[in-house]
Amino acid sequence: MVRKYVYFFGPDGTDGNGAMRDLLGGKGADLAEMTRLGIPVPPGFTITTEACIEYFTNNQQYPPGIWEQLEEHLAKLEKAMGAKFGQKDHPLLVSVRSGARVSMPGMMDTVLNLGLNDDTLEGLIKVSNNPRFAYDSYRRFLTMFGNVVLGIEHNLFEEVLEEVKKRVAVKTDVELGANELKEIVKLYKELIRKQKGAPFPHDPKEQLKLAINAVFNSWNNQRAITYRRINNIPDEWGTAVNVQAMVFGNLGNDSATGVAFTRNPSTGENRFYGEYLMNAQGEDVVAGIRTPENIESLKEPLPGAYAELMRIYKKLENHYKDMQDIEFTIQKGRLYMLQTRRGKRTAAAAVRVAVEMVEEGLIDRNTAVLRVEPGQVDQLLHPMIDPKAKYQVIARGLPASPGAAVGKVVFTAEEAEKRASQGEKVVLVRQETSPEDIGGMNAAQGILTARGGMTSHAAVVARGMGKCCIVGCGDITIDEKEHRFSLNQSLMVKEGDVISLNGSTGDVILGPVKLVQPTLTGNFAKLMEWADEVRTIGIRANADTPHDAQVARDFGAQGIGLCRTEHMFFERDRILAVREMILADTKEEREKALAKILPMQKKDFREIFKVMDGLPVTIRLLDPPLHEFLPHTEEEIAKLAEEMRVSPEKLRHKVESLREMNPMLGHRGCRLGITYPEIYDMQSRAICEAACELLKEGYNVLPEIMIPLVGHVKELSVTRKNVERIAQQIMAEKGVNVSYLAGTMIELPRAALTADQIAREAEFFSFGTNDLTQTVYGLSRDDAANFLPFYVEHGLYPIDPFIAIDQEGVGQLMEIGVKKGRAVRPDLKIGICGEHGGEPSSINFCHSIGLNYVSCSPFRVPIARLAGAHAALQNKRRDG
Amino acid sequence: MVRKYVYFFGPDGTDGNGAMRDLLGGKGADLAEMTRLGIPVPPGFTITTEACIEYFTNNQQYPPGIWEQLEEHLAKLEKAMGAKFGQKDHPLLVSVRSGARVSMPGMMDTVLNLGLNDDTLEGLIKVSNNPRFAYDSYRRFLTMFGNVVLGIEHNLFEEVLEEVKKRVAVKTDVELGANELKEIVKLYKELIRKQKGAPFPHDPKEQLKLAINAVFNSWNNQRAITYRRINNIPDEWGTAVNVQAMVFGNLGNDSATGVAFTRNPSTGENRFYGEYLMNAQGEDVVAGIRTPENIESLKEPLPGAYAELMRIYKKLENHYKDMQDIEFTIQKGRLYMLQTRRGKRTAAAAVRVAVEMVEEGLIDRNTAVLRVEPGQVDQLLHPMIDPKAKYQVIARGLPASPGAAVGKVVFTAEEAEKRASQGEKVVLVRQETSPEDIGGMNAAQGILTARGGMTSHAAVVARGMGKCCIVGCGDITIDEKEHRFSLNQSLMVKEGDVISLNGSTGDVILGPVKLVQPTLTGNFAKLMEWADEVRTIGIRANADTPHDAQVARDFGAQGIGLCRTEHMFFERDRILAVREMILADTKEEREKALAKILPMQKKDFREIFKVMDGLPVTIRLLDPPLHEFLPHTEEEIAKLAEEMRVSPEKLRHKVESLREMNPMLGHRGCRLGITYPEIYDMQSRAICEAACELLKEGYNVLPEIMIPLVGHVKELSVTRKNVERIAQQIMAEKGVNVSYLAGTMIELPRAALTADQIAREAEFFSFGTNDLTQTVYGLSRDDAANFLPFYVEHGLYPIDPFIAIDQEGVGQLMEIGVKKGRAVRPDLKIGICGEHGGEPSSINFCHSIGLNYVSCSPFRVPIARLAGAHAALQNKRRDG
């Protein structure tokens, strides 16, 4: 039996519904759903994603039976519209649009007005009684078809248009009359024949097949691929194609087209929020070429359609129980809905919409928690412009996406990517952005456009990326050739000059401004509380300083999961003593140098313990190889030798003798603590003395002493015995009892594989997934740049394993470690302190294998709290 | 209930037997066994190893009840001997000797003649009617007790002795009369009082307790610890203590003492082989101070005892069905056996004894196979002196241990260790060796002593080590102070001069001699055949050249398990093309350079395939990072740049850009093959073309193409697809079908963990346990020197994991890999090609987890064949 590849939607029956997103794509499913809800939608049909997948897996051959089904549904559509494809009198015109499972705005191709040719043009003139409109539609169709389907460069069409406009001395397209447009149509047809060596295909069915083909193929155009990489969308999903009867927003001043959000997508405010253009086609709004009108002003010219729109948007939001992004067209006063989809929103909007929908009774708290993507929350944790900062605003645009950006001005996406790859911070300034700019937008700190509205390409994409963006900033005049922009003819800003953007106000500022760290307040705090109510996995932070510890605590961290002590060794006042220790020839000399460091380390720990009063603090004893503390160039060695009053030879010799082929696999971690026990002894002493003293001062100190790089249980038993000895000794001296734990990192495969043995000696485990990933893959993070990007791009690794835990490999080893560890010590406390601890999919995995906590950088704590809640809710759902 | 710590052996009943080695030690068990067999053994008792273990685990406290048991058995011994401890008339004297589970000759302490004091001396004089003997016994006892039990330096006693000898103008101890010895006894007692601040303990029971204590403690003296490390004897075993009634070989010319082997321990010849000293104590023989007589000459002075000895040695060999090492004493014409144990033997002797015992019907073939330790066979595979070489013999000694040695002369063990650690080859030349020399003997290529017989310390230890050794070379006169030795006053050999030793003939040769590789012939070949009959695991070799392949094949390799291709890249005639390839900026340039290498690679493979006609050859595609092929110093770069006609800047820039922090975890293995597919393409082409051509020429070629460093299945599927494509293409071109396999190394933890996925793409696995050990432990072999020796010495690692497979960690991962791989592909061929493939315990492990083959260096193939047979027999035993 042949599969059903084509699904109809229209007054005579609708095959699909809103739940069939995987098959029909988001757009197709929602068109079917709206039709079912009785909302006015131009009828049409959807060609399934399965057809697309089969097309690609079968070497770009269409599956059998598809064209028969297409013919059948085309006939149904013709019947529904009372019009016929290619018919002179009453021609059927259609749009052909892509529609993947998830929205990929502007990434794939669209063809409008398909069905037009020299014959049906006559019909359109007759039906519309508007030759200008008909020719305009025809020239638009020729442009799109020529570009999208036939692959002719867009600017060749633009050049023809500009030439005609120049000749008749008009500035905008709207000013062109029917005759000029007729001429343009003729010129376009010639252009196509010249470019392709064959005439423009007049047969509408041939047009349709070619257009469907083009849409399928656009799934694999470069910008779509880039978008999928950025957004982690699998290549295998494919896109559906929607063929829908055309309605026209450009049939005169009783016609219009627009897009709207049921709430403000930037702030989340519960207010209908949209823009429209009178007498225009939908693409004009999205492309940002004409700056559109605010939706409220539609009430006056078209009160009926406006009222209908109000009714429908509420119906849609109530139906979907989520903020919707809708497209509509008003054809001669009659409203048609062309699309509804889940509205993309900034993190701030996501939080506000979620919280307010709970307050409105639309959704429950858990749904609200799930409505905000943990990764997206990152936006709210980025620096904002200091509210107290004084700055000079040089221009103001529309606040399309909040946040702040400070960077050097660049005028092309390529330049943005180039500079960003060299570590520069840039702000991308464009007339308007187009889908080709996606890479540059991603690389930039923020985006500023001179044209376009709140729903323009730049605005939509920037909000999706959580990037600060100001659009429609008409104050600036961009000179793309000279790489500069001017303000009121006076101020000139060149490429490389620094500007700042305030995405929340639309302010463009010359020079850098002071940024401040955000805090958890209002709706965000409320949502976090709800998240905490369902979350079961603990959230700690990696913090090495009292300041970081305070930030972490303010963001809701429940302890410190990793306090690295090597950073303390580098501090100005003690690096010299550290180097003395390294240069020491005897244990006694080493101990002498360490004795100088002891009081400083103790002070470090005292301060951190104070901030974390009542919460556990996991302190990792010294981990990096000693050569990291020594200089390496001849000049540095000479300078230091003088400072230390040793001979440069001695210093150089030490540097040489400590040099390692593979320092990652070298003399570090507990290997140091075992060969130079006095180092760990000093650190244990500093921790225990600090803890004992603070305990006496009334603080509640919960130290967890962590031994790094254990591969064999004996390494732990030897080092731990020393820790215990010192702890007992100091507690006896001070006459207090600190309830401390002694445990280990699990960061080597062997540690995970022998976790049962190690658990006998460890009161806690903490997975060091950075090193574990390096050893499981045999992959040095420092050296991976030569091939890892290639690997990720070509799908050799499904995802960069340093970003998200590789569950198949590294994760498998973690599961072994958890299982073996708990088999011996059922109450073993297990956490993770690699950088994966702040990455949502990794947090979900950690939850699923039963870790007690994740530990991440302080600024990712709220993300982790939310991700932890998602994990709990999703697992509950799965278990339920 | 109190444990039994003391076991009696004697005419009135024997508690132990020969099977109780773990409890009674080897010596104790065999004394009991001999007593049970009715062989004359002086009665005594054994204090168990358990007592020793408890002594050490309980902080050097004796277990309760032990002294009561001691008293009880002492009484029994007194009754058996009709003598009493401390009794003036008829004093009981005993020896106190260590005895571990396995023999550790000379490593631990012994005290003889215990029970003597000023009172019992009188008794001894009376009973022996020989005052000289009695005083001699007393002064020996005082020396041993003073040194071993009281810790007084041995040379202090020697000094006293020398002084007296000088004064009375005699040269040897034997010339001293009773009066002088009496004086010496007096001086010794004064020496002891002066050194210890207390008189020598007269109470025999106190002497006994102190001596037992000293023997227990000697388990942990440095030389015993070193010996255990070298021989992999666990520290936890402990030693037993044997207390045995003294018999005297120094009671006159009807007394003697000797040691013997039931067969020749150097060659294995089936002829009684021993040495004795008339009128001497046993220690005189072993210490090598007087050169003893050949056993056959005993027949004349003591025909009765000689005949009894002949009878007993045959009885013992028939009873134990193995070559025995025996000690005896003849006291006034009556023979006493003091010890029997499995005789240590050279590998050559082990092989000959095993094979001949099968022929004699004493043992079966499997027993014979198990009688030869695989590790020991290594000796037979070391170079020997070329039988055709002409050389000048400057001296001749006793051929104590066969083999050859070429090295620089050194005169102290410390110097030997020092130079060896710097990579020099040395020959240790000593008057005689003592247990303190063990480290230096181990470090030397061979040992030459001026004194001592075939059973002297040097001879016994060298045979145990499989080290070439010549003893009793009276031709040389050593000047230890001046670090030189002379021959007949004429030739002078200084420290650092090169000499050669022929351990099979006893020839000492000036200068180096040519060595040749050994072959598999005679008994050795026969034993290997028997081994192959029971062996189930395959043995392959790691060989990169036709020569190595031929050696491997001659030694019985069943294929090549690892042919590394990078060595071929380094060869003189192609390294330039390789460097051109690396410097290429485009794929085309790279392909051009690779095209130059192709014919050479093809030739390499042709030659190896020819040698291995009919056997599989596993070829690993390029593995090391490209920077390994480039120079690194400024001079080398400048020179190469000139040679290659490129600018030094370009070359330097390339070197810089390829530099890696952790090359072990860098851009190497299949990562190269994926980012530069043209490299693997060229290699695949060379392999396939060579194979196709040879097939047409009538050879049977079985190539197995191996992709290195796979961590993710997609890496294998991508590279393998290319291999397949090229193979298909070339086979089509050439019109033949090569039955090749394509598979992968499993050398990363992730590969083992996802072996089920990888097995879908791999026709074989080969465990690369070198890299797997490095990644599982997070341990770079190149950098481990700073702590790995410390780790092994201090027991943090039970064994160096680069020598024997770490079964708990690395082995666990291997088991996972085998299980997962075979779950998907039940007939998956799995081997190992790390250096562990030639190590017996690792081969046993590989057998037990079901690997199809091990692959090792060509010279270890016979070891592996034997180890494989052991594994099969031991597992059969276990299963049976």
GROMACS .gro file of N, CA and C in nm, chain A residues 657 659-667 670-671 674-675 709 712 714-715 718 748-750 753-754 757 774-780 782-783 786-787 790-791 795-798 806 808-809 812-813 816 820, chain B residues 657 659-667 670-671 674-675 709 712 714-715 718 748-750 753-754 757 774-780 782-783 786-787 790-791 795-798 806 808-810 812-813 816 820:
model
  297
  657SER      N    1   6.328   1.972   3.420
  657SER     CA    2   6.305   1.842   3.481
  657SER      C    3   6.156   1.818   3.505
  659ARG      N    4   5.923   1.938   3.292
  659ARG     CA    5   5.854   1.940   3.162
  659ARG      C    6   5.791   1.805   3.134
  660GLU      N    7   5.673   1.807   3.075
  660GLU     CA    8   5.606   1.680   3.047
  660GLU      C    9   5.559   1.674   2.902
  661MET      N   10   5.561   1.554   2.847
  661MET     CA   11   5.511   1.531   2.711
  661MET      C   12   5.360   1.550   2.707
  662ASN      N   13   5.293   1.493   2.806
  662ASN     CA   14   5.147   1.496   2.813
  662ASN      C   15   5.105   1.536   2.954
  663PRO      N   16   5.113   1.665   2.983
  663PRO     CA   17   5.088   1.707   3.122
  663PRO      C   18   4.951   1.666   3.174
  664MET      N   19   4.857   1.656   3.082
  664MET     CA   20   4.722   1.612   3.123
  664MET      C   21   4.726   1.473   3.188
  665LEU      N   22   4.821   1.391   3.146
  665LEU     CA   23   4.833   1.255   3.198
  665LEU      C   24   4.958   1.240   3.284
  666GLY      N   25   5.000   1.350   3.344
  666GLY     CA   26   5.130   1.348   3.408
  666GLY      C   27   5.128   1.348   3.560
  667HIS      N   28   5.228   1.417   3.613
  667HIS     CA   29   5.252   1.418   3.757
  667HIS      C   30   5.166   1.525   3.822
  670CYS      N   31   4.647   1.362   4.285
  670CYS     CA   32   4.694   1.293   4.405
  670CYS      C   33   4.835   1.238   4.385
  671ARG      N   34   4.881   1.229   4.261
  671ARG     CA   35   5.019   1.183   4.238
  671ARG      C   36   5.119   1.280   4.301
  674ILE      N   37   5.094   1.236   4.681
  674ILE     CA   38   5.158   1.114   4.730
  674ILE      C   39   5.310   1.128   4.728
  675THR      N   40   5.364   1.188   4.623
  675THR     CA   41   5.509   1.201   4.618
  675THR      C   42   5.558   1.318   4.703
  709LEU      N   43   4.215   1.308   4.091
  709LEU     CA   44   4.287   1.218   3.999
  709LEU      C   45   4.319   1.081   4.060
  712HIS      N   46   4.347   0.451   4.150
  712HIS     CA   47   4.359   0.325   4.223
  712HIS      C   48   4.323   0.354   4.368
  714LYS      N   49   4.430   0.262   4.640
  714LYS     CA   50   4.537   0.285   4.735
  714LYS      C   51   4.582   0.432   4.736
  715GLU      N   52   4.568   0.497   4.621
  715GLU     CA   53   4.603   0.638   4.617
  715GLU      C   54   4.514   0.715   4.714
  718VAL      N   55   4.590   0.615   5.098
  718VAL     CA   56   4.711   0.679   5.151
  718VAL      C   57   4.689   0.828   5.177
  748LEU      N   58   3.883   0.958   3.620
  748LEU     CA   59   3.958   0.867   3.535
  748LEU      C   60   3.873   0.743   3.514
  749PRO      N   61   3.880   0.685   3.394
  749PRO     CA   62   3.800   0.564   3.370
  749PRO      C   63   3.823   0.458   3.478
  750ARG      N   64   3.950   0.444   3.520
  750ARG     CA   65   3.977   0.340   3.617
  750ARG      C   66   3.906   0.364   3.750
  753LEU      N   67   3.555   0.245   3.699
  753LEU     CA   68   3.549   0.099   3.685
  753LEU      C   69   3.573   0.028   3.818
  754THR      N   70   3.648   0.091   3.908
  754THR     CA   71   3.676   0.028   4.038
  754THR      C   72   3.611   0.108   4.150
  757GLN      N   73   3.569  -0.049   4.496
  757GLN     CA   74   3.684  -0.045   4.586
  757GLN      C   75   3.703   0.096   4.643
  774GLN      N   76   3.799   1.365   2.854
  774GLN     CA   77   3.928   1.363   2.785
  774GLN      C   78   3.987   1.222   2.783
  775THR      N   79   3.977   1.151   2.893
  775THR     CA   80   4.038   1.019   2.897
  775THR      C   81   3.950   0.913   2.830
  776VAL      N   82   3.820   0.925   2.843
  776VAL     CA   83   3.732   0.826   2.778
  776VAL      C   84   3.746   0.836   2.626
  777TYR      N   85   3.758   0.957   2.575
  777TYR     CA   86   3.773   0.976   2.431
  777TYR      C   87   3.920   0.973   2.387
  778GLY      N   88   4.013   0.983   2.483
  778GLY     CA   89   4.154   0.999   2.445
  778GLY      C   90   4.171   1.128   2.367
  779LEU      N   91   4.116   1.234   2.421
  779LEU     CA   92   4.099   1.358   2.347
  779LEU      C   93   4.136   1.475   2.436
  780SER      N   94   4.243   1.546   2.398
  780SER     CA   95   4.286   1.660   2.476
  780SER      C   96   4.207   1.783   2.434
  782ASP      N   97   4.275   2.079   2.486
  782ASP     CA   98   4.365   2.183   2.438
  782ASP      C   99   4.404   2.163   2.292
  783ASP      N  100   4.396   2.040   2.246
  783ASP     CA  101   4.447   2.010   2.112
  783ASP      C  102   4.338   1.974   2.013
  786ASN      N  103   4.199   2.125   1.611
  786ASN     CA  104   4.233   2.087   1.474
  786ASN      C  105   4.133   1.991   1.410
  787PHE      N  106   4.052   1.927   1.491
  787PHE     CA  107   3.960   1.831   1.429
  787PHE      C  108   3.822   1.827   1.492
  790PHE      N  109   3.551   2.001   1.294
  790PHE     CA  110   3.523   1.918   1.176
  790PHE      C  111   3.434   1.800   1.215
  791TYR      N  112   3.467   1.738   1.327
  791TYR     CA  113   3.390   1.623   1.373
  791TYR      C  114   3.245   1.659   1.400
  795GLY      N  115   2.913   1.553   1.174
  795GLY     CA  116   2.831   1.454   1.243
  795GLY      C  117   2.908   1.331   1.291
  796LEU      N  118   3.041   1.338   1.299
  796LEU     CA  119   3.116   1.225   1.352
  796LEU      C  120   3.091   1.212   1.501
  797TYR      N  121   3.080   1.325   1.566
  797TYR     CA  122   3.029   1.327   1.703
  797TYR      C  123   2.893   1.396   1.695
  798PRO      N  124   2.790   1.337   1.755
  798PRO     CA  125   2.659   1.402   1.748
  798PRO      C  126   2.662   1.539   1.816
  806ASP      N  127   2.855   1.306   2.698
  806ASP     CA  128   2.838   1.195   2.604
  806ASP      C  129   2.778   1.079   2.683
  808GLU      N  130   2.643   0.797   2.597
  808GLU     CA  131   2.678   0.661   2.556
  808GLU      C  132   2.811   0.614   2.613
  809GLY      N  133   2.909   0.702   2.616
  809GLY     CA  134   3.042   0.661   2.658
  809GLY      C  135   3.072   0.707   2.800
  812GLN      N  136   2.796   0.618   3.035
  812GLN     CA  137   2.794   0.476   3.070
  812GLN      C  138   2.890   0.448   3.186
  813LEU      N  139   3.006   0.510   3.177
  813LEU     CA  140   3.107   0.493   3.282
  813LEU      C  141   3.057   0.556   3.413
  816ILE      N  142   2.821   0.315   3.569
  816ILE     CA  143   2.898   0.206   3.633
  816ILE      C  144   2.950   0.255   3.768
  820LYS      N  145   2.841   0.083   4.117
  820LYS     CA  146   2.942   0.014   4.198
  820LYS      C  147   2.966   0.086   4.330
 1537SER      N  148   5.218   2.517   1.420
 1537SER     CA  149   5.073   2.496   1.409
 1537SER      C  150   5.037   2.352   1.443
 1539ARG      N  151   5.207   2.177   1.676
 1539ARG     CA  152   5.248   2.150   1.814
 1539ARG      C  153   5.125   2.117   1.900
 1540GLU      N  154   5.140   2.023   1.991
 1540GLU     CA  155   5.026   1.986   2.075
 1540GLU      C  156   5.065   1.984   2.222
 1541MET      N  157   4.970   2.021   2.306
 1541MET     CA  158   4.990   2.018   2.450
 1541MET      C  159   5.003   1.873   2.498
 1542ASN      N  160   4.913   1.789   2.447
 1542ASN     CA  161   4.907   1.650   2.488
 1542ASN      C  162   4.898   1.562   2.363
 1543PRO      N  163   5.010   1.542   2.296
 1543PRO     CA  164   5.005   1.472   2.167
 1543PRO      C  165   4.942   1.333   2.177
 1544MET      N  166   4.957   1.273   2.292
 1544MET     CA  167   4.898   1.141   2.313
 1544MET      C  168   4.746   1.146   2.293
 1545LEU      N  169   4.687   1.261   2.325
 1545LEU     CA  170   4.541   1.275   2.314
 1545LEU      C  171   4.505   1.369   2.199
 1546GLY      N  172   4.593   1.375   2.100
 1546GLY     CA  173   4.576   1.480   2.000
 1546GLY      C  174   4.526   1.433   1.865
 1547HIS      N  175   4.580   1.501   1.764
 1547HIS     CA  176   4.535   1.482   1.627
 1547HIS      C  177   4.613   1.367   1.565
 1550CYS      N  178   4.283   0.763   1.364
 1550CYS     CA  179   4.182   0.784   1.260
 1550CYS      C  180   4.143   0.931   1.247
 1551ARG      N  181   4.176   1.011   1.349
 1551ARG     CA  182   4.147   1.155   1.337
 1551ARG      C  183   4.223   1.215   1.219
 1554ILE      N  184   4.057   1.088   0.899
 1554ILE     CA  185   3.929   1.152   0.871
 1554ILE      C  186   3.950   1.293   0.818
 1555THR      N  187   4.043   1.366   0.877
 1555THR     CA  188   4.064   1.503   0.830
 1555THR      C  189   4.150   1.507   0.704
 1589LEU      N  190   4.276   0.420   1.694
 1589LEU     CA  191   4.223   0.527   1.778
 1589LEU      C  192   4.076   0.560   1.755
 1592HIS      N  193   3.450   0.654   1.848
 1592HIS     CA  194   3.308   0.661   1.814
 1592HIS      C  195   3.287   0.581   1.687
 1594LYS      N  196   3.118   0.614   1.436
 1594LYS     CA  197   3.115   0.685   1.307
 1594LYS      C  198   3.254   0.706   1.251
 1595GLU      N  199   3.353   0.717   1.338
 1595GLU     CA  200   3.490   0.730   1.289
 1595GLU      C  201   3.528   0.606   1.208
 1598VAL      N  202   3.313   0.581   0.866
 1598VAL     CA  203   3.361   0.671   0.762
 1598VAL      C  204   3.493   0.619   0.702
 1628LEU      N  205   4.080   0.296   2.327
 1628LEU     CA  206   4.025   0.405   2.406
 1628LEU      C  207   3.911   0.350   2.489
 1629PRO      N  208   3.895   0.400   2.611
 1629PRO     CA  209   3.785   0.350   2.694
 1629PRO      C  210   3.651   0.356   2.621
 1630ARG      N  211   3.630   0.463   2.544
 1630ARG     CA  212   3.501   0.477   2.479
 1630ARG      C  213   3.477   0.367   2.377
 1633LEU      N  214   3.366   0.068   2.571
 1633LEU     CA  215   3.232   0.089   2.627
 1633LEU      C  216   3.123   0.082   2.520
 1634THR      N  217   3.157   0.118   2.396
 1634THR     CA  218   3.057   0.115   2.289
 1634THR      C  219   3.093   0.008   2.186
 1637GLN      N  220   2.832  -0.111   1.934
 1637GLN     CA  221   2.811  -0.029   1.815
 1637GLN      C  222   2.927  -0.049   1.718
 1654GLN      N  223   4.709   0.382   2.924
 1654GLN     CA  224   4.735   0.524   2.945
 1654GLN      C  225   4.606   0.601   2.969
 1655THR      N  226   4.503   0.570   2.894
 1655THR     CA  227   4.378   0.646   2.909
 1655THR      C  228   4.297   0.599   3.029
 1656VAL      N  229   4.297   0.470   3.057
 1656VAL     CA  230   4.221   0.420   3.172
 1656VAL      C  231   4.280   0.476   3.302
 1657TYR      N  232   4.412   0.486   3.308
 1657TYR     CA  233   4.478   0.539   3.426
 1657TYR      C  234   4.496   0.691   3.420
 1658GLY      N  235   4.477   0.749   3.300
 1658GLY     CA  236   4.512   0.890   3.284
 1658GLY      C  237   4.660   0.910   3.311
 1659LEU      N  238   4.741   0.827   3.249
 1659LEU     CA  239   4.881   0.815   3.285
 1659LEU      C  240   4.965   0.806   3.159
 1660SER      N  241   5.047   0.908   3.137
 1660SER     CA  242   5.134   0.909   3.019
 1660SER      C  243   5.259   0.829   3.049
 1662ASP      N  244   5.525   0.834   2.894
 1662ASP     CA  245   5.643   0.918   2.876
 1662ASP      C  246   5.673   1.001   3.002
 1663ASP      N  247   5.572   1.025   3.081
 1663ASP     CA  248   5.589   1.117   3.194
 1663ASP      C  249   5.582   1.047   3.329
 1666ASN      N  250   5.851   1.011   3.691
 1666ASN     CA  251   5.860   1.089   3.814
 1666ASN      C  252   5.788   1.028   3.932
 1667PHE      N  253   5.696   0.936   3.904
 1667PHE     CA  254   5.622   0.882   4.018
 1667PHE      C  255   5.590   0.733   4.007
 1670PHE      N  256   5.807   0.511   4.224
 1670PHE     CA  257   5.766   0.530   4.362
 1670PHE      C  258   5.638   0.451   4.391
 1671TYR      N  259   5.544   0.460   4.298
 1671TYR     CA  260   5.416   0.391   4.314
 1671TYR      C  261   5.434   0.240   4.327
 1675GLY      N  262   5.393   0.009   4.668
 1675GLY     CA  263   5.273  -0.074   4.662
 1675GLY      C  264   5.145   0.002   4.630
 1676LEU      N  265   5.156   0.126   4.578
 1676LEU     CA  266   5.034   0.197   4.539
 1676LEU      C  267   4.972   0.132   4.416
 1677TYR      N  268   5.058   0.086   4.328
 1677TYR     CA  269   5.012  -0.004   4.221
 1677TYR      C  270   5.073  -0.140   4.252
 1678PRO      N  271   4.993  -0.246   4.250
 1678PRO     CA  272   5.050  -0.378   4.280
 1678PRO      C  273   5.157  -0.416   4.177
 1686ASP      N  274   4.660  -0.454   3.389
 1686ASP     CA  275   4.585  -0.427   3.511
 1686ASP      C  276   4.448  -0.489   3.492
 1688GLU      N  277   4.201  -0.552   3.696
 1688GLU     CA  278   4.086  -0.486   3.762
 1688GLU      C  279   4.029  -0.371   3.681
 1689GLY      N  280   4.118  -0.291   3.621
 1689GLY     CA  281   4.072  -0.171   3.551
 1689GLY      C  282   4.070  -0.192   3.402
 1690VAL      N  283   4.189  -0.198   3.344
 1690VAL     CA  284   4.201  -0.216   3.199
 1690VAL      C  285   4.134  -0.347   3.157
 1692GLN      N  286   3.898  -0.509   3.305
 1692GLN     CA  287   3.751  -0.500   3.315
 1692GLN      C  288   3.693  -0.440   3.188
 1693LEU      N  289   3.759  -0.336   3.140
 1693LEU     CA  290   3.714  -0.270   3.018
 1693LEU      C  291   3.728  -0.364   2.898
 1696ILE      N  292   3.440  -0.597   2.905
 1696ILE     CA  293   3.321  -0.529   2.854
 1696ILE      C  294   3.325  -0.526   2.702
 1700LYS      N  295   3.047  -0.707   2.474
 1700LYS     CA  296   2.959  -0.625   2.389
 1700LYS      C  297   2.985  -0.652   2.241
   0.00000   0.00000   0.00000
